[in-house]
Amino acid sequence: MSTQKFSTNALHAGHDVTKNGGTRAVPLYQSTAYVFDNADHAANLFNLSQPGYIYTRLNNPTNDVLEQRLAALEGGIASVVTASGTAAISTALLVLLKVGDHIVASNSLYGGTYNLLSVTLPRLGITTTFVDPSDPSNFEKAVQENTRAFFIESLGNPKLDVLDIKAISNEAKAFKVPLIVDNTVATPALLNPIEHGANIIIHSLTKYINGNGTALGGAIIDAGTFDWSNGKFPEFTEPSAGYHGLVYHDALGPAAFIAKVRIEGLRDHGAALSPFNAFQIIQGLETLEVRVKKHSENALALAEWLQEQDEVAWVNYPGLKTSAYNDLANQYLPKGQSGIVTFGVKGGFESAKTVADETKVFSLLANIGDTKSLIIHPASTTHQQLDEAAQESTGVTKDLIRLSVGLEDISDLKADLKEAFAQIDKKVLT
Ligand SMILES: *Cc1c(COP(=O)(O)O)cnc(C)c1O
């Protein structure tokens, strides 16, 4: 594994210029399939006795560089990239779990993930108990005999709760189940959950890692630290009918899970990343560290300014001294707390909608992590489908505005919000 530092790996890991015609940039291999040397070579690739490219749903040289780079940046042994962050989550869970299995998950997950776990996976017989993650012992209390995974977000979207990953990973270890951490909002530039005991990392590459709002993508990164032969995962220790009797744990050791993600997950579920998107995401990834540093600085400055505004009822940003998560942020996110800020507008639902309507530099849309500043009112949009109890547990109140603070000049961002605040019906503020 590379011993070089983060910013060096972000620029170089996985790309051997001598193997790619001397191209300094990572080339885009926009090809569906790869010519075999001869029929024996083809047979060897198909029975996995020789590594190589077969078909872009399974692997691709451009995707390969992105996979190696992400594994290096998260401190994992390997990774698989997918069509979106959502595809990363569903592929990882469908490779790992089967009918009758159970997940213990944080109750402050991204809305799409919450829906997958609470509505869609139960149709396949995979159930989830959601717990308040601020007390790690809640995971232990929710464990059942059929529990096969813990699922959390390192920095919840949009609640911005910082989780005690170390404590939760100790609970997972005690019950011999893998801890899966969605690290999208924190990014590997600010936090490496593997260092705190996480076994599998998920990313939506769509957000900060691409950063320019031009391509969807996802990734599953394997720490290579989980013992799949502990008795709870027979699919890893018994011959796989889907792969001519391959016993994943025996054949692949610590890489058993990530290999299964590729050769069963991508093969059977098909959520492969387009190489064109991989190419774009690599351009973004190269500057991740400097961007996220600036996103974090702008977000903290804006959060502090918002606290002083008459129209604002409350502000939530883990970097604020007033945040309930400030101690955990100092422990887990000392380099910065990323670019998402939430706040409540006095006057509730209608006032919050007005602010979302009236900003001009902040674009009203459903995304985060773009270089451009973004705004949304979750109660009327992303979290509209959730009932009141679920809105509450995911931290979405009616007055909540979510900002994804971009890289613009901070004075322009403040002026934009100030003008939007001026449009709120003054009656509701008194
Ligand atoms: C956006 C997001 C996802 C889903 O990613 P897509 O690329 O949009 O499918 C998952 N988790 C978190 C925390 C996200 O912010």
PDB file of C-alpha atoms in Angstrom, residues 13-14 54 61 91 159 170 191 199 206 236 256 299 301 308 313 333 350 359 361 369 399-401 404 406 409-410 414:
ATOM      1  CA  ALA A  13      -2.424   6.614  -6.958  1.00  0.00           C
ATOM      2  CA  GLY A  14      -3.438   3.906  -9.412  1.00  0.00           C
ATOM      3  CA  ILE A  54     -13.340  -8.702 -19.931  1.00  0.00           C
ATOM      4  CA  PRO A  61      -8.969   0.564 -17.042  1.00  0.00           C
ATOM      5  CA  THR A  91     -25.004  -3.501  -4.282  1.00  0.00           C
ATOM      6  CA  LYS A 159     -28.802  16.153  10.609  1.00  0.00           C
ATOM      7  CA  ASN A 170     -16.507  -1.916  19.053  1.00  0.00           C
ATOM      8  CA  LEU A 191     -12.040  11.512   7.947  1.00  0.00           C
ATOM      9  CA  ASN A 199     -15.000  -2.470   7.723  1.00  0.00           C
ATOM     10  CA  THR A 206     -21.545  12.498  -7.058  1.00  0.00           C
ATOM     11  CA  PHE A 236     -18.167 -16.778   1.952  1.00  0.00           C
ATOM     12  CA  ALA A 256     -13.346 -11.943  -0.264  1.00  0.00           C
ATOM     13  CA  ALA A 299     -19.277  26.843   5.977  1.00  0.00           C
ATOM     14  CA  ALA A 301     -17.740  31.404   8.653  1.00  0.00           C
ATOM     15  CA  GLU A 308     -26.098  36.641  14.512  1.00  0.00           C
ATOM     16  CA  ALA A 313     -33.929  30.696  14.999  1.00  0.00           C
ATOM     17  CA  LEU A 333     -13.075  15.971  12.054  1.00  0.00           C
ATOM     18  CA  GLU A 350     -43.479  29.294   4.916  1.00  0.00           C
ATOM     19  CA  THR A 359     -31.637  33.287  -2.997  1.00  0.00           C
ATOM     20  CA  VAL A 361     -26.219  32.826  -5.726  1.00  0.00           C
ATOM     21  CA  GLY A 369     -20.929  18.993  -2.545  1.00  0.00           C
ATOM     22  CA  ASP A 399     -38.274  25.377   9.415  1.00  0.00           C
ATOM     23  CA  LEU A 400     -34.983  23.727   8.348  1.00  0.00           C
ATOM     24  CA  ILE A 401     -32.952  25.052   5.444  1.00  0.00           C
ATOM     25  CA  SER A 404     -24.266  23.227   0.710  1.00  0.00           C
ATOM     26  CA  GLY A 406     -19.688  26.433  -2.168  1.00  0.00           C
ATOM     27  CA  ASP A 409     -16.532  34.635  -1.951  1.00  0.00           C
ATOM     28  CA  ILE A 410     -18.091  34.522   1.526  1.00  0.00           C
ATOM     29  CA  LYS A 414     -23.859  36.504   3.100  1.00  0.00           C
TER      30      LYS A 414
END
